[in-house]
Short mmCIF file of C-alpha atoms in Angstrom, two decimals:
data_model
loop_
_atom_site.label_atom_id
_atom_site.label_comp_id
_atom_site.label_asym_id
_atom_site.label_seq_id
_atom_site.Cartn_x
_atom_site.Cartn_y
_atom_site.Cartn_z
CA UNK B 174 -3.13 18.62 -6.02
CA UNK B 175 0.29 20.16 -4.77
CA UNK B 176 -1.07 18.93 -1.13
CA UNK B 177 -1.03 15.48 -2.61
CA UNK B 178 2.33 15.48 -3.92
CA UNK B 179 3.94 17.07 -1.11
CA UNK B 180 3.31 14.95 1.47
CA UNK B 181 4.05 11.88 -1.19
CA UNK B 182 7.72 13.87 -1.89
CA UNK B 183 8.17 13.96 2.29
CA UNK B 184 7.78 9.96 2.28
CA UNK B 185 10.37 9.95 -0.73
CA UNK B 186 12.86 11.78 1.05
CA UNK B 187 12.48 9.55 4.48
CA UNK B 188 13.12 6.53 2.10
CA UNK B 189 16.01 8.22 0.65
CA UNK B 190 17.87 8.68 3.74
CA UNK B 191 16.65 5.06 5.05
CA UNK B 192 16.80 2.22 2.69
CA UNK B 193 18.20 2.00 -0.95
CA UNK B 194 15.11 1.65 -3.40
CA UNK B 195 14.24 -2.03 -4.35
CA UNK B 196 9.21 -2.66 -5.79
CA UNK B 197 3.35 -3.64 -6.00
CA UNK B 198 3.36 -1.47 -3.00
CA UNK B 199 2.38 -3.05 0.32
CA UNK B 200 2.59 -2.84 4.00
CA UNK B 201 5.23 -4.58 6.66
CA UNK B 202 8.27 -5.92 5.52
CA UNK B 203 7.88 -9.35 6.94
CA UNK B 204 5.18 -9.82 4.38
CA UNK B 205 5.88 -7.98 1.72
CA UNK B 206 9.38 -10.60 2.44
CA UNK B 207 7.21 -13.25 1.73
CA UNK B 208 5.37 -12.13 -1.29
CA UNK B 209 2.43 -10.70 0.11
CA UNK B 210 1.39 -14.49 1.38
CA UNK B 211 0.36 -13.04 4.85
CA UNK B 212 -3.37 -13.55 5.00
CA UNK B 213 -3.03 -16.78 6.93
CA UNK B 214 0.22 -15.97 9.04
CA UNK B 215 -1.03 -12.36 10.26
CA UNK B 216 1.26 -13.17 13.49
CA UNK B 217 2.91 -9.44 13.79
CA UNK B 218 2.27 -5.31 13.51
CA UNK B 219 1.07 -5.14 10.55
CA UNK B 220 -1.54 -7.77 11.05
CA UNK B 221 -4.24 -5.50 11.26
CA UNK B 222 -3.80 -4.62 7.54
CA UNK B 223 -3.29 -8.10 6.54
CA UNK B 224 -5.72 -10.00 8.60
CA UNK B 225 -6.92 -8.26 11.53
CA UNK B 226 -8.14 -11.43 13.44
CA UNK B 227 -4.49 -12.11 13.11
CA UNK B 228 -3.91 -9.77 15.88
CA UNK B 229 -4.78 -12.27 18.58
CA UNK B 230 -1.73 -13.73 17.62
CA UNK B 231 0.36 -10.83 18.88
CA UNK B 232 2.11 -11.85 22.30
CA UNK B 233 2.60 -8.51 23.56
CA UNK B 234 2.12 -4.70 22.84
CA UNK B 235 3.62 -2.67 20.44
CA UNK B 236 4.22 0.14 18.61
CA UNK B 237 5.38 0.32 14.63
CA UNK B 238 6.22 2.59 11.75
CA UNK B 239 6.58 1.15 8.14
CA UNK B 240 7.63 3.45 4.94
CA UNK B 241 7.95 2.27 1.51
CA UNK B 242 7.95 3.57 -1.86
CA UNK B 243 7.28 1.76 -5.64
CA UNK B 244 7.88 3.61 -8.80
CA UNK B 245 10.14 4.08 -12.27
CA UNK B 246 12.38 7.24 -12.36
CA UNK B 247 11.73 9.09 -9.30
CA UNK B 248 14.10 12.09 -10.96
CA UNK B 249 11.50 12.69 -13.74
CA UNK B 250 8.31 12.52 -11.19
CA UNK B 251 10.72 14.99 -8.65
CA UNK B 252 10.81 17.41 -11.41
CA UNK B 253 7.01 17.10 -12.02
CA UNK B 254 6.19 17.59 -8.41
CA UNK B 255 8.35 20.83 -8.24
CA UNK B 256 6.22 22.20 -11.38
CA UNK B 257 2.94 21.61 -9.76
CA UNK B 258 0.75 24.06 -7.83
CA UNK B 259 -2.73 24.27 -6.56
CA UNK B 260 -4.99 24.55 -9.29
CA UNK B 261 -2.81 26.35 -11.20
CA UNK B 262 -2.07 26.31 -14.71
CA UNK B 263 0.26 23.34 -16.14
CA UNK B 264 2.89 24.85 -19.42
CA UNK B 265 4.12 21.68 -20.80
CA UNK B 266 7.34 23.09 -21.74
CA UNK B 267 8.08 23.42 -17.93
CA UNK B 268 8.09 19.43 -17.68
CA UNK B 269 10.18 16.77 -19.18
CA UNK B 270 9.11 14.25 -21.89
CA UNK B 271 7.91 11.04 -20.12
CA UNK B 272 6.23 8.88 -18.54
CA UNK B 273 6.27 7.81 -14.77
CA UNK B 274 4.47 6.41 -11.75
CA UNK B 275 4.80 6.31 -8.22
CA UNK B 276 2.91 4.50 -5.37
CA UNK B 277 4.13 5.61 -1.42
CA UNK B 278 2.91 3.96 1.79
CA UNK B 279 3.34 4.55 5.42
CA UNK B 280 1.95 2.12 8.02
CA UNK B 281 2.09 2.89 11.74
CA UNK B 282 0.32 2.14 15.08
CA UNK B 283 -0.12 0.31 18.42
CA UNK B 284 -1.23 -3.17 18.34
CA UNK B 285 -2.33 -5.53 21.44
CA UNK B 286 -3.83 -9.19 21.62
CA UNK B 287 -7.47 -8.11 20.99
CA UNK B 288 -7.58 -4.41 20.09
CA UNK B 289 -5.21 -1.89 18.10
CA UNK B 290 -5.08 1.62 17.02
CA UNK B 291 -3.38 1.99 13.25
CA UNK B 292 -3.29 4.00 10.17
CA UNK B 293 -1.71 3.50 6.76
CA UNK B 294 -1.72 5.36 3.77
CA UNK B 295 -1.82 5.17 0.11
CA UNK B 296 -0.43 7.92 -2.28
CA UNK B 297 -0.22 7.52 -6.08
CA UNK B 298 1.07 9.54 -9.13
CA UNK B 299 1.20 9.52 -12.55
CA UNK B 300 2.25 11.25 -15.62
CA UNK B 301 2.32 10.75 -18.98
CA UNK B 302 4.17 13.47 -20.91
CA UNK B 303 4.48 11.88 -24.53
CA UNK B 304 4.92 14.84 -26.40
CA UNK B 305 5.31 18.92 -26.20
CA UNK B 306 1.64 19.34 -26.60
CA UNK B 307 -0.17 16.84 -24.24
CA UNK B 308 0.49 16.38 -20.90
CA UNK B 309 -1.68 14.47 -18.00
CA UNK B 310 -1.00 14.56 -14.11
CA UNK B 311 -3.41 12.49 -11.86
CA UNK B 312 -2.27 11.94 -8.06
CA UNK B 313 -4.49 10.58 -4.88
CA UNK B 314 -3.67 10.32 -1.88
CA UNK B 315 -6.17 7.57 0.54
CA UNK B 316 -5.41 7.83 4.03
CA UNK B 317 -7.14 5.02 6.60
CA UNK B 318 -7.13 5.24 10.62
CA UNK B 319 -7.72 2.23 11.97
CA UNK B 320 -9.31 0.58 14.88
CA UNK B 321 -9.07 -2.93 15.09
CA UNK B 322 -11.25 -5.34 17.65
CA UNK B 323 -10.72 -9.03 17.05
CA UNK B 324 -11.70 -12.39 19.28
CA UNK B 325 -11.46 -15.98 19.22
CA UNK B 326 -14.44 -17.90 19.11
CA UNK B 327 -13.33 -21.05 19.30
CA UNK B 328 -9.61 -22.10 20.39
CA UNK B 329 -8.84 -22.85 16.88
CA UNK B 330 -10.70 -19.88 15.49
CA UNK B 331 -10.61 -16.26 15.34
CA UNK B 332 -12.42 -13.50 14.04
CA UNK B 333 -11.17 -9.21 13.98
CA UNK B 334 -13.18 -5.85 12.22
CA UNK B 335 -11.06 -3.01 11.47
CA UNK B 336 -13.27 -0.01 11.48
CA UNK B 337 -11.68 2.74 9.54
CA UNK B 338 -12.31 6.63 8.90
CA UNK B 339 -11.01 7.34 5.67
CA UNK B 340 -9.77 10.84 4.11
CA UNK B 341 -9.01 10.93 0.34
CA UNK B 342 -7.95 13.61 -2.00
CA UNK B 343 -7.88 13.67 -5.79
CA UNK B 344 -5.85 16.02 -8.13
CA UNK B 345 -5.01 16.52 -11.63
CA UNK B 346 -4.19 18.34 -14.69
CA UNK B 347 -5.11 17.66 -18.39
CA UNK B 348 -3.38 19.57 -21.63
CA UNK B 349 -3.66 19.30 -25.12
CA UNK B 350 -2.30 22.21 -26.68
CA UNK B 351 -4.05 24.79 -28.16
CA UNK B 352 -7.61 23.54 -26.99
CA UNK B 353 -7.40 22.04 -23.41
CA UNK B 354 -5.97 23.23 -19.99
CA UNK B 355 -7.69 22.49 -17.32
CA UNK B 356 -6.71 21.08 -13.55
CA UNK B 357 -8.70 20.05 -10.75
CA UNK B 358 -8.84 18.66 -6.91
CA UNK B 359 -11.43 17.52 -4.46
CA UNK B 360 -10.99 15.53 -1.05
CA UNK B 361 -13.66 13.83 0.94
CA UNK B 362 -14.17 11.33 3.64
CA UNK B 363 -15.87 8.16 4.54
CA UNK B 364 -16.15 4.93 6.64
CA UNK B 365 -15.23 1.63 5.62
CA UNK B 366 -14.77 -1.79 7.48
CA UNK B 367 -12.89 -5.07 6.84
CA UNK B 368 -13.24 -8.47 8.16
CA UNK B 369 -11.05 -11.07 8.85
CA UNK B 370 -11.01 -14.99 9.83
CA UNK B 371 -8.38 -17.25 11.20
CA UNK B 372 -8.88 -20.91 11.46
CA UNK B 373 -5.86 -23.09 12.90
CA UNK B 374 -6.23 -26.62 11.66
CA UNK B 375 -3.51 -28.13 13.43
CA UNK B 376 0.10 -26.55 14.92
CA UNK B 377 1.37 -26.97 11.26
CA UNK B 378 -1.72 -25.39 9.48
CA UNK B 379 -3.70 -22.27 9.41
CA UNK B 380 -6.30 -20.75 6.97
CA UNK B 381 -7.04 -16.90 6.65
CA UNK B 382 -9.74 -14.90 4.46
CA UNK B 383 -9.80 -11.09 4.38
CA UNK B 384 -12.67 -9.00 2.55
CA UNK B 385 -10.87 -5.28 2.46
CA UNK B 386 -12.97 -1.76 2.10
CA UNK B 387 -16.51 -3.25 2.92
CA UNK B 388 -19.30 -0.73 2.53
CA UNK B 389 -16.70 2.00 1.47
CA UNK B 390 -17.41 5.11 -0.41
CA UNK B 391 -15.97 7.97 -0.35
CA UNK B 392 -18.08 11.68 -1.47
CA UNK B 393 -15.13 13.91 -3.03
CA UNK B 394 -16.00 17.74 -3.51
CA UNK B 395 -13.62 20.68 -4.90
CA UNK B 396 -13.13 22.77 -7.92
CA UNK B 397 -11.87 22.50 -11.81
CA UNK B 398 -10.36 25.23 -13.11
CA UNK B 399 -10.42 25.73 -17.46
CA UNK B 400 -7.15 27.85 -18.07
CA UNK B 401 -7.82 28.97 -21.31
CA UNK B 402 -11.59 30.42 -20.61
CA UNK B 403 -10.44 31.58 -16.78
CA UNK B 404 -13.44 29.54 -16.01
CA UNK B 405 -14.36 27.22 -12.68
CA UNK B 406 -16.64 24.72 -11.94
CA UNK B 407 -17.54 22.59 -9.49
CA UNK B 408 -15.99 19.11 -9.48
CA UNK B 409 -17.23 16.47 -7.48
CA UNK B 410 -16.76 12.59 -7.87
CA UNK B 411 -17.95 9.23 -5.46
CA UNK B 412 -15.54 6.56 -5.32
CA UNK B 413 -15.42 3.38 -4.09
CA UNK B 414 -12.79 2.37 -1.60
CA UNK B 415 -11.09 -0.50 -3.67
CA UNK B 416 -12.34 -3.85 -2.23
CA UNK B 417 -9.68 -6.58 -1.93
CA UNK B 418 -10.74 -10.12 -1.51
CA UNK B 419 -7.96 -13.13 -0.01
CA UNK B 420 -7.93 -16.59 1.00
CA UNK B 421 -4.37 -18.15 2.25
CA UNK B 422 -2.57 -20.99 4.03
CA UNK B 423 0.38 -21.28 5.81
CA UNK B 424 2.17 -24.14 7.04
CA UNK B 425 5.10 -24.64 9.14
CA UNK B 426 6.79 -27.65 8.75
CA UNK B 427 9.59 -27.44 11.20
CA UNK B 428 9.46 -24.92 13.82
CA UNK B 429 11.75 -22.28 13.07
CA UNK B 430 10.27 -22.49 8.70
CA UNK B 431 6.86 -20.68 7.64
CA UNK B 432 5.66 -21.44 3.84
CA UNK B 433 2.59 -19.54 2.60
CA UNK B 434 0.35 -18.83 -0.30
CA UNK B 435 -2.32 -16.46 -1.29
CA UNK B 436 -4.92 -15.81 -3.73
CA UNK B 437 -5.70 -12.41 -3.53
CA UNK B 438 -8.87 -10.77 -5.81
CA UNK B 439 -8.17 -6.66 -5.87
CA UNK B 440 -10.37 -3.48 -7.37
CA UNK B 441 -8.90 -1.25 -9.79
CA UNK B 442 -6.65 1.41 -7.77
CA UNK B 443 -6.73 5.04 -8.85
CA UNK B 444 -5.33 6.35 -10.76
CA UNK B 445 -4.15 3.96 -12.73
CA UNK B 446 -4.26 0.48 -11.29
CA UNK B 447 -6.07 -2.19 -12.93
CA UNK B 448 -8.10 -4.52 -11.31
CA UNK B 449 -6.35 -7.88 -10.46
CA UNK B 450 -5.92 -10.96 -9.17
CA UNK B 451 -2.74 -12.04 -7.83
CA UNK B 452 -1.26 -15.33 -6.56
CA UNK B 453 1.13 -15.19 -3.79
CA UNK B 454 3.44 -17.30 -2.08
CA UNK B 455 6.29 -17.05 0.41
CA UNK B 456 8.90 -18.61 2.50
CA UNK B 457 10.52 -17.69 6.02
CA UNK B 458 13.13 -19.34 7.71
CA UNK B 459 14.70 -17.98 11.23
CA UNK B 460 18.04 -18.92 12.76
CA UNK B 461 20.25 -18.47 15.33
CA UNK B 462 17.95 -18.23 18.24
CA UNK B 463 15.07 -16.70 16.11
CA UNK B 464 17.19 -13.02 16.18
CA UNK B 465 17.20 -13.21 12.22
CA UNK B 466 14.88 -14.27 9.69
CA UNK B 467 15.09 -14.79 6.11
CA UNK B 468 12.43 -14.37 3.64
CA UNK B 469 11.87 -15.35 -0.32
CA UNK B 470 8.57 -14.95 -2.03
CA UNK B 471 7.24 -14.02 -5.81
CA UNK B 472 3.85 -12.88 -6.61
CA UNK B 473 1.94 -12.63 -10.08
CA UNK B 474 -1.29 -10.30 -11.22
CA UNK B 475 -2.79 -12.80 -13.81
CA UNK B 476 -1.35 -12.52 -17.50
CA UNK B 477 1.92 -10.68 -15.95
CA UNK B 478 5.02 -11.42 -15.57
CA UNK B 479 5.99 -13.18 -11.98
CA UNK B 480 7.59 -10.24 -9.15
CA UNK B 481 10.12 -11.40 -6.99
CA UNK B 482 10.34 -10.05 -3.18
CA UNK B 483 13.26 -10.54 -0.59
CA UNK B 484 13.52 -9.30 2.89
CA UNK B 485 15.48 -9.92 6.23
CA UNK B 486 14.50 -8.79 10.21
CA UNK B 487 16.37 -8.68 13.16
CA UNK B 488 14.65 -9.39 16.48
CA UNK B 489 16.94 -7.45 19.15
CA UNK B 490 14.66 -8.34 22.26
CA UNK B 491 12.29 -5.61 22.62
CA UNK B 492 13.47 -4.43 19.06
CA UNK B 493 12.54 -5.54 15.76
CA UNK B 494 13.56 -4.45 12.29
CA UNK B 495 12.56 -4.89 8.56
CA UNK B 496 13.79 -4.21 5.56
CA UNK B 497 12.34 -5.76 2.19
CA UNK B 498 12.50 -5.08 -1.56
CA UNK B 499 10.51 -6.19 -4.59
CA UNK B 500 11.28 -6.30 -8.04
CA UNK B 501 8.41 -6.98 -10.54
CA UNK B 502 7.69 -5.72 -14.50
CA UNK B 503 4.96 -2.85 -15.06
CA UNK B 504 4.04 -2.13 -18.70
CA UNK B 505 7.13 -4.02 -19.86
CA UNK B 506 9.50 -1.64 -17.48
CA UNK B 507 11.12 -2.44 -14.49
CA UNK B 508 9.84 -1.45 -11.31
CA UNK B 509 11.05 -1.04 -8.19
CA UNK B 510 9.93 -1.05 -4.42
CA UNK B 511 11.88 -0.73 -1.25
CA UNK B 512 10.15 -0.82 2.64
CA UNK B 513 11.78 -0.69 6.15
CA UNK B 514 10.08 -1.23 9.34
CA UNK B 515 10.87 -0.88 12.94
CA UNK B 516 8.84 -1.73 15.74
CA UNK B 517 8.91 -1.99 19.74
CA UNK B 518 7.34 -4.19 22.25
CA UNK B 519 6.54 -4.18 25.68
#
């Protein structure tokens, strides 16, 4: 599990020292901007995530990194990381009283008209330390490469596959003094696809669908460990890839504004995500010769409260950078979320 956490703590500390943290993770600042409302724009780097038959959209090649972080008191979840090692047993005294979460992602690759070469990565953690005697940690980390092949069909529609190789790891730890002490961690990997559509109606208005984690699965094998018996076992678990479902349209109706809106249908997320459907909708507007853009958006899981996002990006000719932040409301707590992206093209 520490091999989890540690590379989740790295991505903290390259936030730290890049953006201030602002919060539902996702990937690329332009569309987390816009509220996640990107299935039918898809016009950029990170359209490979979002839509990969949006890549035939791309006007030239590039290359991208994207970081981002979402969470409630990364202090508390710092100090549980530091008390956390491999299999090892967990003393609830060493860890503060509370509760906490943290989702990390990291999005990076090379992108051309028709094929690209990307990976992004998912991390979560979560604790719930209520009291002295019980304490639970759960972390995962999902880690996707990506290589995306996409085509038009028609002139007004397009179709793109990512084909992915996927490496996962699971860890955890379960007290409840005096009877239970146990931890555990297994990693795996697997293959998974997802398909994408584009269809332009007109200059002003495009369609998009995305099915995410097609045919996914992912065989995890390791070892529990029960503290209090010095026994081990075995532990070994199949999960399925979360599959994400999305239909969107965008419409421009001047040149230099982009309106969008998704409905988005998503899996429960381990460890603790919830499956969900979320409505999406954004706004874009670019000025002064297209070199900055401006983006508003809001996004609700049904029967939540609505999350507001915000985001600007400089285009400096071959140059482009993104910053974006989200605030939404996660069990009745504020959480934030803060990404940054920077990209080159040639």
């Amino acid at each position: 599990m520490k091999r989890i956490l540690a590379f989740g703590f790295c991505v903290i500390l390259l936030l730290a020292m890049a953006v201030p943290a602002l919060g539902a993770i996702g990937f690329g600042t332009r569309a987390m901007g816009m509220g996640g409302a990107f299935t039918a724009v898809a016009d950029d780097e990170s359209a490979f995530y979002w839509n990969p038959a949006g890549i035939t959209q791309v006007r030239f090649a590039s290359v991208m990194l994207g970081i981002g972080a979402q969470g409630e008191d990364y202090s508390f979840l710092s100090d549980t990381i530091d008390n956390i090692s491999d299999l090892e047993r967990l003393n609830p005294l060493d860890f503060e009283l509370g509760r906490g979460y943290l989702n990390l992602g990291l999005l990076g690759g090379i992108t051309t008209r028709f094929v690209g070469v990307n990976f992004y990565s998912e991390t979560s953690i979560s604790v719930d330390h209520p009291e002295l005697e019980t304490l639970d940690v759960a972390a995962s980390s999902f880690n996707y490469g990506a290589v995306t092949i996409a085509a038009k069909i028609k002139e007004d529609i397009a179709i793109g596959l990512n084909l992915k190789q996927v490496i996962a790891g699971l860890g955890g730890g379960n007290v409840k003094v005096p009877t239970t002490n146990e931890t555990y961690y297994a990693d795996g990997d697997g293959i998974s696809y997802d398909l994408g559509v584009l269809y332009r109606l007109s200059d002003q208005v495009t369609f998009g669908f995305i099915a995410r984690n097609l045919g996914g699965e992912v065989d995890l094998k390791g070892e529990k460990v029960y503290h209090l018996t010095n026994g081990k076992a075995p532990y070994s678990e199949s999960v399925d890839l979360p599959k994400e479902y999305a239909v969107g349209v965008s419409y421009r109706p001047f040149k230099t504004t982009l309106l969008a809106f998704d409905i988005q249908k998503c899996d429960a997320r381990l460890p603790f995500t919830p499956e969900q459907t979320r409505f999406r909708i954004g706004f874009e507007q670019t000025a002064l010769w297209n070199i900055i853009a401006l983006r508003l958006g809001a996004f609700t899981n049904k029967g939540d409260p609505m999350a507001l996002t915000a985001g600007i990006g400089f285009n400096l000719g071959p140059l482009e950078i993104g910053v974006a932040g989200v605030k939404e409301e996660i069990n009745d707590k504020d959480a934030t979320q803060a990404l940054v992206t920077a990209g080159i093209r040639f």
